[in-house]
CSV table of C-alpha atoms (C1' of nucleotides) in Angstrom, one decimal:
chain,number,residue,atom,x,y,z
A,49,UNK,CA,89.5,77.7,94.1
A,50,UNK,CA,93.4,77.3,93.8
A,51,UNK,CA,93.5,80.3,96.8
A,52,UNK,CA,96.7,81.5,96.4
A,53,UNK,CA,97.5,82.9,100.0
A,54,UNK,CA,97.4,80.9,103.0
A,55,UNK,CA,95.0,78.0,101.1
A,56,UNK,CA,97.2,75.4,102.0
A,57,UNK,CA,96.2,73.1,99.6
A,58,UNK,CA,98.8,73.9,97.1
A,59,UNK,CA,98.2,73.0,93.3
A,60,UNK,CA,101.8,70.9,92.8
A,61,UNK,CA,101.2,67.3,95.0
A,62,UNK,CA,103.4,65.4,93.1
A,63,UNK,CA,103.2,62.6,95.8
A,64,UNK,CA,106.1,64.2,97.5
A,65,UNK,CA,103.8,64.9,100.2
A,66,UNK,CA,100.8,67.7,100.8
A,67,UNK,CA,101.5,70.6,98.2
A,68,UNK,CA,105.4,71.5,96.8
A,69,UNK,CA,107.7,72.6,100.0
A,70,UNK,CA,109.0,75.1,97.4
A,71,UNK,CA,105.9,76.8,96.9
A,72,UNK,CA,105.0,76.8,100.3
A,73,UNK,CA,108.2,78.9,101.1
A,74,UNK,CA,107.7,80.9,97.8
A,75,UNK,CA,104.1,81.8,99.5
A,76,UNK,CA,105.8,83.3,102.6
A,77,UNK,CA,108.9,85.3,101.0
A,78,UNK,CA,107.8,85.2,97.2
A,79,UNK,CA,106.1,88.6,97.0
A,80,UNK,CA,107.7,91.5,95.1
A,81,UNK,CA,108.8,93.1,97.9
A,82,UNK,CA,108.2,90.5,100.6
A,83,UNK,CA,112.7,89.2,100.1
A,84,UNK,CA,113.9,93.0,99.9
A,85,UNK,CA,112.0,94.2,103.2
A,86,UNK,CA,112.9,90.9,105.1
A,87,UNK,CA,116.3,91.1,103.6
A,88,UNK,CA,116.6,94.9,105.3
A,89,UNK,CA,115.4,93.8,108.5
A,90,UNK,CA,117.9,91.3,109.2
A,91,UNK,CA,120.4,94.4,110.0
A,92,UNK,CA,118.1,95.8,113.0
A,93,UNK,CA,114.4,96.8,113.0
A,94,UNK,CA,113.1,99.4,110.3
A,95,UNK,CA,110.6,102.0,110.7
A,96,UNK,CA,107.9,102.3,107.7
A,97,UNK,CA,109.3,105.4,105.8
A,98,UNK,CA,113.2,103.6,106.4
A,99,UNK,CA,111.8,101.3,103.8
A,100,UNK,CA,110.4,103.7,101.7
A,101,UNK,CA,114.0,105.9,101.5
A,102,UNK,CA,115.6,102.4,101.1
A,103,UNK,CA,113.4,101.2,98.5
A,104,UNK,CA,112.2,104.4,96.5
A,105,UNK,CA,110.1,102.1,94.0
A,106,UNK,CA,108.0,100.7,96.7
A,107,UNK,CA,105.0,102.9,97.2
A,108,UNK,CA,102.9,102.9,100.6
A,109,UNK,CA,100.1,100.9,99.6
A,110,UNK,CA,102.8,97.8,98.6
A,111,UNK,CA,104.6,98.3,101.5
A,112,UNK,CA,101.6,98.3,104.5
A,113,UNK,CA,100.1,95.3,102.5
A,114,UNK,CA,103.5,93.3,102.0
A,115,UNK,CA,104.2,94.0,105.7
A,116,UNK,CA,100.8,93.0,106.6
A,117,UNK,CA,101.2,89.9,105.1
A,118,UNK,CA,105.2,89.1,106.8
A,119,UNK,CA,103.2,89.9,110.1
A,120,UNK,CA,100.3,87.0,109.6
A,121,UNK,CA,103.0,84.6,108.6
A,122,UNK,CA,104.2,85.4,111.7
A,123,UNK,CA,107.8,86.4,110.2
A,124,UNK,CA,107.6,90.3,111.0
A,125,UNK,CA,106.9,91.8,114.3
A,126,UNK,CA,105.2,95.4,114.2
A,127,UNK,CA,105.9,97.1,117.3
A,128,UNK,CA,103.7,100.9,117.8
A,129,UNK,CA,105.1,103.3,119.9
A,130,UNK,CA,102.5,105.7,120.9
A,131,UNK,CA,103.8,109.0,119.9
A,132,UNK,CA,103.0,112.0,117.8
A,133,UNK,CA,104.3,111.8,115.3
A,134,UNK,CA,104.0,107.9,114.9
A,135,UNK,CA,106.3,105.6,115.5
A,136,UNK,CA,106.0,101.8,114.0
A,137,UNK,CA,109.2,99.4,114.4
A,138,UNK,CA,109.2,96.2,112.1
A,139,UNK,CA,111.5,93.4,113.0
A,140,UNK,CA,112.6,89.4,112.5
A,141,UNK,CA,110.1,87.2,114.8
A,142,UNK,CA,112.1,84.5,116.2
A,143,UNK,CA,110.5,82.4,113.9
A,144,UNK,CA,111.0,84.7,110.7
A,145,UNK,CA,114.9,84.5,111.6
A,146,UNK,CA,114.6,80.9,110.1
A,147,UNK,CA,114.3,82.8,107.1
A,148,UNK,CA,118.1,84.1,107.2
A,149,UNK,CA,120.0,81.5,105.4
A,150,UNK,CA,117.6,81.4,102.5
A,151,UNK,CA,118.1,85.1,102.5
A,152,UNK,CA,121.8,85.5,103.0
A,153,UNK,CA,122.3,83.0,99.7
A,154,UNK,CA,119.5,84.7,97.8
A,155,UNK,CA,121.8,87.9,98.5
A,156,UNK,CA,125.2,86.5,97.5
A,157,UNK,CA,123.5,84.7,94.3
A,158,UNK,CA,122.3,88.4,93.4
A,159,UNK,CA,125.3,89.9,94.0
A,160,UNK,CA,127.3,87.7,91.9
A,161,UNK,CA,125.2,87.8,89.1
A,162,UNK,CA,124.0,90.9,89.3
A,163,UNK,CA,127.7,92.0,88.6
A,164,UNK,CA,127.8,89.6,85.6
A,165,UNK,CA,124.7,90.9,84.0
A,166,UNK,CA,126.4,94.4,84.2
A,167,UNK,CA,129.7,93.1,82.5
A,168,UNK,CA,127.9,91.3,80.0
A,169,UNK,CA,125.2,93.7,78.6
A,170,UNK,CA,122.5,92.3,80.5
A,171,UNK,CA,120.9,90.0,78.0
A,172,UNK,CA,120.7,86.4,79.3
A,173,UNK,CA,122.8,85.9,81.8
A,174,UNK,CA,123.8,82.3,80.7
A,175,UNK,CA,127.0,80.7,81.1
A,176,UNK,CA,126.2,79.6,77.4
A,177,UNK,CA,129.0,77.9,76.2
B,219,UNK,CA,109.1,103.0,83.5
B,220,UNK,CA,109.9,100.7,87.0
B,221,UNK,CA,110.1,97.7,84.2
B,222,UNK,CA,110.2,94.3,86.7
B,223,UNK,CA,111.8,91.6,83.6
B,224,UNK,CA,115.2,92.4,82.6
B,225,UNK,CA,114.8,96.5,83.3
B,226,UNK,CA,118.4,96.6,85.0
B,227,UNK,CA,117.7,99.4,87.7
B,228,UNK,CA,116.1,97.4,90.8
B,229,UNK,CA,113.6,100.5,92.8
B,230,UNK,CA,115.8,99.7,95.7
B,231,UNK,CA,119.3,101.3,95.6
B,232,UNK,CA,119.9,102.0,99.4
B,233,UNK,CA,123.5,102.9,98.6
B,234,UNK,CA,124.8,99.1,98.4
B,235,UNK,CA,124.6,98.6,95.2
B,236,UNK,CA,123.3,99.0,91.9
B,237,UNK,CA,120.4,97.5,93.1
B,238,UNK,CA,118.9,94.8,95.6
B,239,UNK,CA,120.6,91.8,95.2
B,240,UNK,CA,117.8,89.9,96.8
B,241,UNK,CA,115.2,91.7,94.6
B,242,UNK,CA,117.8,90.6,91.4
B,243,UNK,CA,117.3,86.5,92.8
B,244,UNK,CA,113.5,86.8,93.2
B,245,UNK,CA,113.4,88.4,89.4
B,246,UNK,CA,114.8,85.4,88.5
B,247,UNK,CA,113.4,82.6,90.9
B,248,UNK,CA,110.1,84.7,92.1
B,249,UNK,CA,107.5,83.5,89.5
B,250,UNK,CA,104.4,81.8,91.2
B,251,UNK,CA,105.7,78.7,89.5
B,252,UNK,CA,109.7,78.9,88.8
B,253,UNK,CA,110.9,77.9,92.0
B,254,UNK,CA,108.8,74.4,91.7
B,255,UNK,CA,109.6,74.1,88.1
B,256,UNK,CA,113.0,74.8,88.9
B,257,UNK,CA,112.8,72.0,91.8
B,258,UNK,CA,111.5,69.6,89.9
B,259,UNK,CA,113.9,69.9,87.0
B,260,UNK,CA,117.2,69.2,89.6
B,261,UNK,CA,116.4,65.7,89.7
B,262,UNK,CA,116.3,65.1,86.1
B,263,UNK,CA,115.0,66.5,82.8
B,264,UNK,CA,111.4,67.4,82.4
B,265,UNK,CA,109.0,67.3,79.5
B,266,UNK,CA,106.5,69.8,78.9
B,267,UNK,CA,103.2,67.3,79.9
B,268,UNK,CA,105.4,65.6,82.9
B,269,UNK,CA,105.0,69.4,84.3
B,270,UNK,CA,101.6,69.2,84.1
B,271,UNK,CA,101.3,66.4,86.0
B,272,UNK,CA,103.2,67.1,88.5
B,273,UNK,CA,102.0,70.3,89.2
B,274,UNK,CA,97.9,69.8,87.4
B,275,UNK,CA,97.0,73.7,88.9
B,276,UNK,CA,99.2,75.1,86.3
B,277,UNK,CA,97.6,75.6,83.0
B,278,UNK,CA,99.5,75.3,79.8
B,279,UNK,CA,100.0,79.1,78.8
B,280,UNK,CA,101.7,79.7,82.0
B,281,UNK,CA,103.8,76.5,82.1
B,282,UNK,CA,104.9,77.9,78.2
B,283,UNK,CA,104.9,81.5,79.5
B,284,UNK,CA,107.3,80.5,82.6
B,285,UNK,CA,109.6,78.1,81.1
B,286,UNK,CA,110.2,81.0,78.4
B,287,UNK,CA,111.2,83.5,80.7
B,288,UNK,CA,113.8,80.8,82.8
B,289,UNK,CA,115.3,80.1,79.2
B,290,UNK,CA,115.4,84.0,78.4
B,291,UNK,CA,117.5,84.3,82.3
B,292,UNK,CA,119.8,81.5,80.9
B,293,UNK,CA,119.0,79.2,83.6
B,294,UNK,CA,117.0,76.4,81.8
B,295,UNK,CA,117.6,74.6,78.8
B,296,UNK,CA,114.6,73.7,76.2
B,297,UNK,CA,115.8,70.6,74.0
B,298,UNK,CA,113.9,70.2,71.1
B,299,UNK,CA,113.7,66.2,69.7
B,300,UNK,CA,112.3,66.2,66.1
B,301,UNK,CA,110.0,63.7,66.5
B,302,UNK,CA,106.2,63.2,65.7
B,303,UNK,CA,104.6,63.4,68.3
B,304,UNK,CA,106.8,66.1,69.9
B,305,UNK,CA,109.4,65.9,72.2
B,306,UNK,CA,110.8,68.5,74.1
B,307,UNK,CA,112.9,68.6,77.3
B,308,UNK,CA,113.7,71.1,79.9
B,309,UNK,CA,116.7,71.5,82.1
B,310,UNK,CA,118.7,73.4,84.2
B,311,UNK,CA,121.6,75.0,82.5
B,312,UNK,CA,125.0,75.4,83.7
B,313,UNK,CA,124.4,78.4,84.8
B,314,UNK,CA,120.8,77.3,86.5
B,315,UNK,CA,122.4,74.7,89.1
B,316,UNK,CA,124.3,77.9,90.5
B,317,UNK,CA,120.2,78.3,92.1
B,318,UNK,CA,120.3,74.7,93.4
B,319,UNK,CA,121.3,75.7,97.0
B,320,UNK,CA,118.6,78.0,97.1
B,321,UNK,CA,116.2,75.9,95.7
B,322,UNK,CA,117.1,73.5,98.6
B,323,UNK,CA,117.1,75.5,101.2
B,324,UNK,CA,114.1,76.5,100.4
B,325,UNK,CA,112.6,73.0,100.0
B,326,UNK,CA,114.2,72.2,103.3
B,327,UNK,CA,112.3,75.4,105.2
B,328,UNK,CA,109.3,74.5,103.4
B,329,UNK,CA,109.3,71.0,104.7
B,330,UNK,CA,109.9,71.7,107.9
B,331,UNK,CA,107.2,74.3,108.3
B,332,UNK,CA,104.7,72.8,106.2
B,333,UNK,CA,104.7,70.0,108.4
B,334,UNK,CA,104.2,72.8,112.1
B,335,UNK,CA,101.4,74.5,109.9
B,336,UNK,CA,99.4,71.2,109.3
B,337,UNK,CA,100.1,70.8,112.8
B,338,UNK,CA,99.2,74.5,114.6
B,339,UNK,CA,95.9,74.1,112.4
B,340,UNK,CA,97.5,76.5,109.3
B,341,UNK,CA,96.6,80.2,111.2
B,342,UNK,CA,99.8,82.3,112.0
B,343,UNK,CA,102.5,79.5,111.6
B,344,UNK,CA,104.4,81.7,113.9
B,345,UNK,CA,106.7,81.2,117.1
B,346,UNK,CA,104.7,83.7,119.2
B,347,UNK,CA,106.9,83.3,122.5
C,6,DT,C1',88.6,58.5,57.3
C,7,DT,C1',88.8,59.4,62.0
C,8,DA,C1',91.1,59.1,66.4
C,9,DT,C1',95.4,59.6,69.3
C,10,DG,C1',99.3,62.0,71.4
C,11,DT,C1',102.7,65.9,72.1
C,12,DA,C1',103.9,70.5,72.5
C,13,DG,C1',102.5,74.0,71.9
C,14,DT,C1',99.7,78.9,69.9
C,15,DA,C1',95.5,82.1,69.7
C,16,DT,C1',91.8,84.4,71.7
C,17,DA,C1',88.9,86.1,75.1
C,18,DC,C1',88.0,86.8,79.6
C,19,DA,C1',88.4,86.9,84.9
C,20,DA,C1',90.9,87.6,89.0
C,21,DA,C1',94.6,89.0,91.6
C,22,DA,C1',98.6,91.8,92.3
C,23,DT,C1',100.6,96.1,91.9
C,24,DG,C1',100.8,101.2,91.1
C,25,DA,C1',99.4,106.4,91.4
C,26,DT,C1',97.4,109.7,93.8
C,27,DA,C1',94.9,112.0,97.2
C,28,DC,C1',93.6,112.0,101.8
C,29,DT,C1',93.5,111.2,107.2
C,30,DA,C1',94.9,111.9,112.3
C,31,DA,C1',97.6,114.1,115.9
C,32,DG,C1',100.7,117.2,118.2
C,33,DG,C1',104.2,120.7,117.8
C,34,DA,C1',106.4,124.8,115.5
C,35,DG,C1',105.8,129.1,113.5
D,148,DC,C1',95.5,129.2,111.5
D,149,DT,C1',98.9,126.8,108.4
D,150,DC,C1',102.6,123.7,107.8
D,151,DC,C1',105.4,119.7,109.1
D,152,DT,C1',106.0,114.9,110.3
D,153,DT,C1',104.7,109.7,110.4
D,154,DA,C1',102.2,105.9,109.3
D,155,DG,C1',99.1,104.8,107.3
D,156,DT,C1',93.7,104.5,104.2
D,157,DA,C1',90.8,105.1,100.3
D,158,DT,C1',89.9,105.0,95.6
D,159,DC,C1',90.8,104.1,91.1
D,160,DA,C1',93.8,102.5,87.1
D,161,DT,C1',97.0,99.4,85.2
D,162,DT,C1',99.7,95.2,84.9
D,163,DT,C1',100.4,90.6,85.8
D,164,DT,C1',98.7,86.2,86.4
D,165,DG,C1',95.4,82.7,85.7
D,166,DT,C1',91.3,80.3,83.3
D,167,DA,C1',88.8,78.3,79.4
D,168,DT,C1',88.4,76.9,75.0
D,169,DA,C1',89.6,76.1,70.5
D,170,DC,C1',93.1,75.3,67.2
D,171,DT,C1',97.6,73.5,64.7
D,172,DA,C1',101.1,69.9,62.7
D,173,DC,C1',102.5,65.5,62.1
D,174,DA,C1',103.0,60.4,62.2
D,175,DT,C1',100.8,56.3,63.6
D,176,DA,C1',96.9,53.2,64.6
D,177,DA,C1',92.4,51.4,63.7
DNA sequence: TTATGTAGTATACAAAATGATACTAAGGAG
DNA sequence: CTCCTTAGTATCATTTTGTATACTACATAA
């Protein structure tokens, strides 16, 4: 029980309505990797070792699986070009272009406190006080 | 090394930054049970057993293990009432409303899509053409 | 005395997510 | 033949996340 991928049935009801809406979006972009590769593909389309130059900590396993999943949601389109050596393009689905906004804040939120955390000494963040 | 709480250097560099800003949010807001904690503390202040209610797949080490790490990030507040029995409350900091548009907007995407995937019959929520 | 309720902690274990490393196929260059 | 490239697989190890259960402290109620 309490499947964690594409179980629907969430674990939060709440009476809000079938499971939390925030952990059903959390499912589709909450991965470790899942915002940072979706986040890169709103540019233009990436090919498989583009992510791994742009994202060094990411190793091959992560980022097939993590792509894998972006493609069931039906967020990521994997186009093949048959060609020696291979050629795989992943890009925004119509539908995965929804996505945007949530990225596009999730971005500028990171970027502004990102630069506080620097300026502070990275220890908590806080506004505290 | 490649710490993921509170390490400072992302994985992903990519020459924009110190590191992903996206991948900063989601250190933040990507826990399998911050974003709906988060959520549910905009309205008003939570205690520790209304959680479990609210959200009854969530055990009580990882509702304790989460809430610790949001007050370590600075964007909750833990409010301890010396009372017998106990009484502690949890809510978002100054610094923790800064999330609420992304908490919203993802609320808002889940709704919406939550609702097409009960409809589609839950396979590849996708637009597909 | 025992039971009740809150907000936890402690311990042990299970499952899922993630990581490290080695390996594959296929055609072209040398 | 060997090496190079790309886009992966396969296998195993480790880390994170989750489960289950028992336990604590304190005041009140019965």
């Amino acid at each position: 029980m309490m499947r964690n991928r594409k179980g629907g049935f969430g674990s939060c009801t709440d009476g809000k309505g079938p499971a939390c809406p925030v952990e059903f979006t959390l499912d589709v972009i909450g991965g470790k990797w899942k915002g940072v590769l979706l986040y890169h593909m709103m540019d233009s389309a990436k090919r498989f070792n583009e992510f791994r130059r742009i994202c060094p900590g990411i190793t091959q396993r992560m980022l097939t699986l993590q792509l894998r999943e972006l493609e069931e949601d039906g967020v990521v389109h994997r186009e093949v070009y048959h060609q020696v050596p291979p050629k795989v393009e992943y890009s925004l689905t119509e539908f995965g272009t929804t996505l945007i906004p949530i990225i596009k804040l999730m971005r500028d939120w990171g970027l502004e406190y990102q630069a506080m955390q620097q300026t502070t000494g990275s220890q908590s963040l806080g506004v505290e006080g």
